[in-house]
Amino acid sequence: DAMVIQNPRYQVTQFGKPVTLSCSQTLNHNVMYWYQQKSSQAPKLLFHYYDKDFNNEADTPDNFQSRRPNTSFCFLDIRSPGLGDAAMYLCATSRDVDRAGEPYEQYFGPGTRLTVT
Amino acid sequence: GENVEQHPSTLSVQEGDSAVIKCTYSDSASNYFPWYKQELGKGPQLIIDIRSNVGEKKDQRIAVTLNKTAKHFSLHITETQPEDSAVYFCAATRGTGNQFYFGTGTSLTVIP
């Protein structure tokens, strides 16, 4: 019963060639996140959607864009991948905070391993 | 913003022994502290979490403690097994803005 699905699991692209990674969820969560994780490092938040509201992290390069056409799907577009963009890209979802302002759990997908040649 | 520090970065224990991983956070408004286990080539999986109104939570061999005054929280794994070998991440969030701040990870190896 996959809840957060990422495709493809492995992606190879050439230096400078645009690439799109996809994420879908069956949880009907209104918040979706994209993280970049390099080897032996913690996940680094790139941006997140609160419903359709896009929230970009201040240090996320302009090279990274995202689209969320509906609740279930979210895409990560890398316009001109560089060698430094090779990493695992993780999608995650969560519900909004509850009435008391308490956050809900965050669920991660299996990730897409991006290789740039 | 929030700053989460995690120690140790690597930990090796004999099978059956206990493992403890510690995290500190800086934002006193953080109110939710999850722990994730990440196996090689996979996404992080939530294994246990604790909220700021609770001091301790236990789920079978796994427990988490929270000291709000000192702003630190710890993961305790008892009776470790080889399948517990993985990278463990702590995280903290205050909910507002839905941002989760991660520690740098602990690579746990359980030696059979």
CSV table of N, CA and C in Angstrom, one decimal, chain A residues 9 31 33 35 37 40-43 45 48 50 57 88 90 94-97 101-106 108-110, chain B residues 31-32 36 38 41-46 49 51-53 89 93-105:
chain,number,residue,atom,x,y,z
A,9,ARG,N,12.8,5.8,-9.8
A,9,ARG,CA,13.6,5.5,-8.6
A,9,ARG,C,15.1,5.9,-8.9
A,31,VAL,N,0.0,19.1,2.4
A,31,VAL,CA,1.4,19.7,2.4
A,31,VAL,C,2.3,18.7,1.7
A,33,TYR,N,6.5,18.2,0.2
A,33,TYR,CA,7.8,18.8,0.4
A,33,TYR,C,8.8,18.1,-0.6
A,35,TYR,N,12.9,17.4,-0.8
A,35,TYR,CA,14.2,17.5,-0.1
A,35,TYR,C,15.3,17.0,-1.1
A,37,GLN,N,19.0,15.2,-0.7
A,37,GLN,CA,19.9,14.6,0.3
A,37,GLN,C,21.1,14.1,-0.4
A,40,SER,N,25.6,10.8,3.0
A,40,SER,CA,26.0,11.0,4.4
A,40,SER,C,25.5,12.3,5.0
A,41,GLN,N,24.5,13.0,4.4
A,41,GLN,CA,24.0,14.2,4.9
A,41,GLN,C,22.5,14.1,5.3
A,42,ALA,N,22.1,15.1,6.0
A,42,ALA,CA,20.7,15.1,6.3
A,42,ALA,C,19.9,15.7,5.1
A,43,PRO,N,18.6,15.3,5.0
A,43,PRO,CA,17.8,15.9,4.0
A,43,PRO,C,17.8,17.4,4.1
A,45,LEU,N,15.7,20.8,2.9
A,45,LEU,CA,14.5,21.2,2.3
A,45,LEU,C,14.7,22.2,1.2
A,48,HIS,N,8.3,23.7,-0.2
A,48,HIS,CA,7.2,22.9,0.1
A,48,HIS,C,5.9,23.6,-0.4
A,50,TYR,N,1.9,24.3,0.5
A,50,TYR,CA,0.8,24.2,1.5
A,50,TYR,C,-0.4,24.4,0.6
A,57,GLU,N,12.6,27.8,-0.1
A,57,GLU,CA,13.7,28.1,0.9
A,57,GLU,C,14.6,29.1,0.3
A,88,MET,N,20.1,12.2,-3.9
A,88,MET,CA,18.8,11.6,-3.7
A,88,MET,C,17.8,12.7,-3.5
A,90,LEU,N,14.1,13.5,-2.3
A,90,LEU,CA,13.0,12.9,-1.5
A,90,LEU,C,11.8,13.8,-1.5
A,94,SER,N,2.6,15.8,4.5
A,94,SER,CA,2.0,15.8,5.8
A,94,SER,C,0.7,16.5,5.8
A,95,ARG,N,-0.1,16.3,6.8
A,95,ARG,CA,-1.3,17.1,6.9
A,95,ARG,C,-1.0,18.4,7.6
A,96,ASP,N,-1.9,19.3,7.5
A,96,ASP,CA,-1.8,20.6,8.2
A,96,ASP,C,-1.7,20.4,9.7
A,97,VAL,N,-1.4,21.5,10.4
A,97,VAL,CA,-1.4,21.4,11.8
A,97,VAL,C,-2.8,21.2,12.3
A,101,GLY,N,-2.7,23.6,16.8
A,101,GLY,CA,-1.4,24.0,16.2
A,101,GLY,C,-0.4,23.0,16.3
A,102,GLU,N,-0.7,21.8,16.6
A,102,GLU,CA,0.2,20.7,16.7
A,102,GLU,C,0.5,20.1,15.3
A,103,PRO,N,1.7,19.9,14.9
A,103,PRO,CA,2.0,19.4,13.5
A,103,PRO,C,1.7,17.9,13.4
A,104,TYR,N,1.5,17.5,12.2
A,104,TYR,CA,1.3,16.1,12.0
A,104,TYR,C,2.6,15.4,11.4
A,105,GLU,N,2.6,14.1,11.4
A,105,GLU,CA,3.7,13.4,11.0
A,105,GLU,C,4.0,13.6,9.5
A,106,GLN,N,5.2,13.5,9.1
A,106,GLN,CA,5.7,13.7,7.7
A,106,GLN,C,6.0,12.3,7.2
A,108,PHE,N,7.7,10.1,4.0
A,108,PHE,CA,8.6,10.2,2.9
A,108,PHE,C,8.4,9.1,1.9
A,109,GLY,N,8.6,9.5,0.7
A,109,GLY,CA,8.7,8.5,-0.4
A,109,GLY,C,10.1,7.8,-0.4
A,110,PRO,N,10.3,6.8,-1.3
A,110,PRO,CA,11.5,6.1,-1.4
A,110,PRO,C,12.7,6.9,-2.0
B,31,ASN,N,7.7,22.0,18.9
B,31,ASN,CA,6.8,21.2,19.7
B,31,ASN,C,6.5,19.8,19.2
B,32,TYR,N,7.3,19.4,18.2
B,32,TYR,CA,7.1,18.0,17.7
B,32,TYR,C,8.5,17.5,17.2
B,36,TYR,N,13.6,9.3,12.5
B,36,TYR,CA,13.5,8.6,11.3
B,36,TYR,C,14.6,7.6,11.2
B,38,GLN,N,16.7,5.5,8.3
B,38,GLN,CA,16.9,5.4,6.8
B,38,GLN,C,17.8,4.3,6.5
B,41,GLY,N,19.6,3.5,0.4
B,41,GLY,CA,18.9,3.5,-0.8
B,41,GLY,C,17.4,3.7,-0.7
B,42,LYS,N,17.0,4.0,0.6
B,42,LYS,CA,15.5,4.2,0.8
B,42,LYS,C,15.2,5.5,1.4
B,43,GLY,N,14.0,5.9,1.5
B,43,GLY,CA,13.6,7.2,2.1
B,43,GLY,C,13.5,7.0,3.6
B,44,PRO,N,13.6,8.1,4.4
B,44,PRO,CA,13.5,8.0,5.8
B,44,PRO,C,12.1,7.4,6.2
B,45,GLN,N,12.1,6.6,7.2
B,45,GLN,CA,10.8,6.1,7.8
B,45,GLN,C,10.6,6.5,9.2
B,46,LEU,N,9.5,7.0,9.5
B,46,LEU,CA,9.2,7.5,10.9
B,46,LEU,C,9.1,6.2,11.8
B,49,ASP,N,7.9,9.3,17.6
B,49,ASP,CA,7.8,10.7,17.7
B,49,ASP,C,7.4,11.1,19.1
B,51,ARG,N,5.7,14.7,21.3
B,51,ARG,CA,5.3,16.1,21.3
B,51,ARG,C,5.7,16.7,22.6
B,52,SER,N,5.6,18.0,22.6
B,52,SER,CA,6.2,18.8,23.7
B,52,SER,C,5.5,18.7,25.0
B,53,ASN,N,4.3,18.1,25.0
B,53,ASN,CA,3.5,18.0,26.2
B,53,ASN,C,3.8,16.6,26.9
B,89,PHE,N,17.9,9.8,11.9
B,89,PHE,CA,17.8,11.2,11.9
B,89,PHE,C,16.8,11.7,12.9
B,93,THR,N,10.2,20.5,14.7
B,93,THR,CA,9.3,21.5,14.0
B,93,THR,C,8.4,22.2,15.0
B,94,ARG,N,8.1,23.4,14.7
B,94,ARG,CA,7.1,24.1,15.6
B,94,ARG,C,5.7,24.1,14.9
B,95,GLY,N,5.6,23.5,13.8
B,95,GLY,CA,4.3,23.4,13.1
B,95,GLY,C,4.1,24.5,12.2
B,96,THR,N,4.2,25.7,12.6
B,96,THR,CA,3.9,26.9,11.8
B,96,THR,C,4.9,26.9,10.6
B,97,GLY,N,4.3,26.9,9.4
B,97,GLY,CA,5.2,26.9,8.2
B,97,GLY,C,5.5,25.5,7.8
B,98,ASN,N,5.2,24.5,8.7
B,98,ASN,CA,5.4,23.1,8.4
B,98,ASN,C,6.8,22.7,8.1
B,99,GLN,N,7.8,23.5,8.5
B,99,GLN,CA,9.2,23.1,8.2
B,99,GLN,C,9.7,22.2,9.3
B,100,PHE,N,10.3,21.1,8.8
B,100,PHE,CA,11.0,20.1,9.7
B,100,PHE,C,12.5,20.4,9.6
B,101,TYR,N,13.2,20.5,10.7
B,101,TYR,CA,14.6,20.7,10.7
B,101,TYR,C,15.3,19.4,11.2
B,102,PHE,N,16.2,18.9,10.4
B,102,PHE,CA,16.8,17.6,10.6
B,102,PHE,C,18.2,17.8,11.3
B,103,GLY,N,18.5,16.8,12.1
B,103,GLY,CA,19.9,16.6,12.6
B,103,GLY,C,20.7,16.0,11.5
B,104,THR,N,22.0,15.9,11.7
B,104,THR,CA,22.9,15.4,10.7
B,104,THR,C,23.0,13.9,10.6
B,105,GLY,N,22.3,13.2,11.4
B,105,GLY,CA,22.2,11.8,11.2
B,105,GLY,C,23.3,11.0,12.1
